[in-house]
C-alpha angles and dihedrals in degrees: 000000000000119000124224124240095244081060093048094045096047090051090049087048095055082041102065090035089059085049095056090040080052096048085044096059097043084057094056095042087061099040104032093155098063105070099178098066083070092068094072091056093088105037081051090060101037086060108047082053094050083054111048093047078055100064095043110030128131130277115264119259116264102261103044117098124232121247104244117205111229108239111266091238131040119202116213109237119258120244121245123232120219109220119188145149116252125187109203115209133205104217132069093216095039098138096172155054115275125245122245093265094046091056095056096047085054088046089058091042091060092259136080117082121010131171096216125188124202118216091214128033088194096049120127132264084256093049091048093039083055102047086050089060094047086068100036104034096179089071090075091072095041095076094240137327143235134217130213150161151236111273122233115327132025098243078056111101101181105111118220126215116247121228114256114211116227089258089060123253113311130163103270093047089060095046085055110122095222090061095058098208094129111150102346133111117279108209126202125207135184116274104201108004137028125240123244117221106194092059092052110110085222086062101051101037101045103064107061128181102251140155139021119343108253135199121241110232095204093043103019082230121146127236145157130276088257096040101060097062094069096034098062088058097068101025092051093054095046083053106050081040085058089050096052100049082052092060095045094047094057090039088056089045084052108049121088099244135000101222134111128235119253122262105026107078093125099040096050093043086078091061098039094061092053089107104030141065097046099167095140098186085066097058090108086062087078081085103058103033118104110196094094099218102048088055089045088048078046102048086046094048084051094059096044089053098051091045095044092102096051122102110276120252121228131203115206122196135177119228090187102059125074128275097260089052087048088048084045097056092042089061091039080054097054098041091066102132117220096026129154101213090193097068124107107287131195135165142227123215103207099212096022127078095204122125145173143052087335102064094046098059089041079058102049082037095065098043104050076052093058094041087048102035105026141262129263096232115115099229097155107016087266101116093237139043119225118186090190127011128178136089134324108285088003098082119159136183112257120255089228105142084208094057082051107045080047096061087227090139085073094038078059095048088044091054095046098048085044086055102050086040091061099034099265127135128296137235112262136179097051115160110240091231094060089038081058094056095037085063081056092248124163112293088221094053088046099113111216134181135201089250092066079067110104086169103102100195082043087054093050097045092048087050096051089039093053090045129099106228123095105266119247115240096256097050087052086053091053091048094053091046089055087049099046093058091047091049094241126136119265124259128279141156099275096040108054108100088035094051080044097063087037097058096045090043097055080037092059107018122027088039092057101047102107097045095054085048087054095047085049087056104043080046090056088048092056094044095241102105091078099064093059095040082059102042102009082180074077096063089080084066091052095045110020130182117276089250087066086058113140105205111210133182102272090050092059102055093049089058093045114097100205122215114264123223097230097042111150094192107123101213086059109104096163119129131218089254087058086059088049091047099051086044085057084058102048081052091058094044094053 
């Protein structure tokens, strides 16, 4: 029978025991006198025996964990760098991003943009606050500093404060998640005391003067290559300001009269700012003044003055072709994708040679008209196309589907932020519960009357709904009918004042959702949004009441119906010289 090899191993194992007893014996029968070389006989075999059930022993039973030996050699861990991008400002109130002037100006100071790497990602809020100060050296003498970062998107340029810990800022606080900080640039800002940047070593001795001598071609002064650069700037703007206060002051010697109408003295003290105040190091006070219409003068003179150095756009509209082309080229304007509707802005009158400041409000003029009024475009068979209808002050968007599907809700929001942006009219006649939701205020707090219903058939079976008499079969019908497409119950005694609010709130409110979605976008593209989302009490300025209306040329004539020739109306006693003479006024009001 076969043996096992447990059995095979265990007689290998006594084998080679008897032949070490063997060699052992042998050992003492040659050296008999030295007694001690018999001690080692049993560890030998002791040992041969130990070594040989290592190597085959069993496998050890599931359950018991096997003894791991530690590495020989344990590497201390490296230490992580932190790398970023800081922006280091010179004012202790600076709350948002720098133009593109301004940086350089800060680049030359030894401040502005710096990729800066931390030795240590675990160092402490004084380390990191030192080796900070290593890159930005003006920061020792500013008590402190504080960082912060863009808000929201990336075309916003408010800056927001970060929150400090109560260890200070570090590394690892920043690359916190919560803190949403990720890949952006982190700007610092002084504490306790600006930084001036005339006195900074970086500003003086940067700029050398270098190069040929040139001639200045606003002051006829000479300066050097490098010079120049820095000069223009200045010069250019105090010429173009000299020319401007020419022109208004012949404008002023040729006008009629000098006073103003009655009435709108706050309303026409936004316009009349437009080219004035240009303390640009002020523009944060916007904020804090409370006169609404200063801050609103001073938010819109913030957004010329960061755009100044951008390429100018240009509106271009043909005299020649009919109303709806012209329509036409207004809509094809304002759905320009990527614009920055704060740039400087000029048109261009195809047919007409005439320029300038002019042009440009008969252009904004004409497009907040069509936007209020209507355009002549034939978008639904309906003759006229009206973005919003209602009431004065009570003006809603249109429930159209194609303005919607347009998009022509945004193209509105674009042109009216462009127009407050560049001093033109202003949209007014909003109703206040749409200028609720455009600040981006609760659904459920937004106050609405019946009046804010354009909707006729809505109106009546509100009425009859808010009423106290029993209702008449039919006008219970009606008033199903109306539920039943709106998916709400039907009426019954104990619902009726509840299914009225519901149906002029669905009616005003929940109809009109998208398109108030659409006006809050076209308002973020211009850069306006902004200044109501801040201070919404400023969205009166932006959309004021129809008595703030300010009526300009191009208004009027819309709203003149001219005597015809042919007119068979007896009272009529014009004569043809009286039409030639209202079209002569039409020509001076243009």
């Amino acid at each position: 029978m076969a043996k096992s090899v447990l059995e095979l191993l265990r007689e290998a194992a006594a084998a080679l025991e008897r032949q070490n007893q063997r060699e052992v014996t042998a050992g003492v029968d040659n050296n008999p006198t030295t007694s001690s070389s018999t001690t080692p006989s049993a560890p030998e075999g002791r040992t041969a025996r130990a070594e040989v059930l290592r190597l085959f022993s069993p496998y050890p039973p599931r359950g018991v964990p096997r003894r791991s030996i530690p590495p020989a050699n344990t590497k201390k861990p490296k230490k992580t760098t932190y790398t970023h991008i800081f922006f280091c400002l010179a004012k202790r109130k600076d709350c948002n991003i720098p133009n593109p002037k301004m940086k350089k100006l800060l680049q030359q100071a030894g401040l502005g943009e710096r990729r800066i790497t931390f030795p240590d990602r675990s160092c402490s809020a004084t380390e990191f606050s030192d080796h900070l100060q290593l890159s930005f050296p003006q920061l020792k003498h500013c008590g402190g500093f504080q960082l912060l970062r863009s808000r929201g998107s990336t075309r916003s340029r408010v800056l927001d404060v970060l929150p400090c810990s109560k260890d200070g800022y570090t590394p690892e606080f920043l690359c916190n998640k919560e803190l949403g900080v990720g890949a952006a640039v982190i700007y610092i800002r002084p504490l306790q005391k600006d930084i001036v940047l005339e006195n900074t070593p970086s500003a003086t001795t940067s700029v050398q003067s270098t190069g040929p001598t040139v001639e200045c071609v606003y002051c006829t002064d000479t300066f050097t290559h490098s010079e120049i650069e820095g000069h223009i700037d200045s010069c250019e703007k105090k010429h173009n300001s000299d020319l401007n206060a020419e022109e208004t002051s012949e404008s002023t010697a040729s006008g009629s009269s000098g006073m103003s109408q009655p009435g709108t003295s706050d309303a026409t003290s936004l316009s009349s700012h437009s080219q004035s105040e240009a303390n640009y190091s002020s523009f944060e006070d916007w904020t804090t003044e409370p006169n609404i219409y200063k801050a609103a003068n001073l938010f819109r003179q913030h957004l010329i003055h960061n755009a100044e150095l951008k390429p100018e756009l240009v509106a271009r509209l043909d005299l020649r072709t009919t109303e709806e082309d012209r329509e036409r080229e207004i809509l094809t304007f304002y759905k320009k994708q990527g614009i920055d509707w704060a740039s400087p802005f000029s048109v261009v009158l195809g047919g007409d040679a005439a320029v300038g400041d002019g042009v440009k409000r008969h252009f904004l003029s004409m497009v907040i008209e069509k936007i209020q009024f209507g355009f002549d475009l034939n978008l639904e068979n309906t003759g006229r196309t009206l973005l919003f209808n209602g009431a004065d002050d009570h003006n809603v968007p249109s429930t159209s589907r194609a303005l919607i599907d347009g998009d022509l809700f945004r193209v509105a929001g674009r042109a009216i932020g462009h127009s407050f942006i560049h001093g033109g009219p202003s949209f007014t006649g909003l109703s206040p519960a749409m200028l609720h939701l455009i600040v981006g205020s609760n659904e459920e707090s937004a106050v609405f009357e019946l009046s804010d219903c354009p909707d006729t058939d809505v109106v009546e079976v509100v009425s009859v709904l808010e009423s106290q008499r029993e209702l008449t079969p039919q006008e219970e019908c009606e008033v199903n009918n109306l539920a039943f497409c709106w998916d709400l119950p039907p009426i019954n005694k104990n619902n009726r004042r509840w299914l009225s609010e519901k149906i002029l709130r669905h009616a005003v409110i929940e109809r009109r959702q998208t398109q108030i979605k659409q006006i809050r976008k076209g308002l973020k593209d211009s850069g306006v949004f902004n200044m109501i989302k801040q201070r919404p009490a400023l969205a009166t300025v932006l959309f004021p009441r129809t008595a703030e209306q300010i009526m300009d040329s191009q208004t009027i004539l819309k709203r003149i119906i001219w005597p015809m020739p042919d007119s068979e109306d007896e009272d009529d006693h014009g004569s043809m010289e009286e039409a030639m003479l209202c079209h002569r006024l039409s020509e001076r009001l243009h």
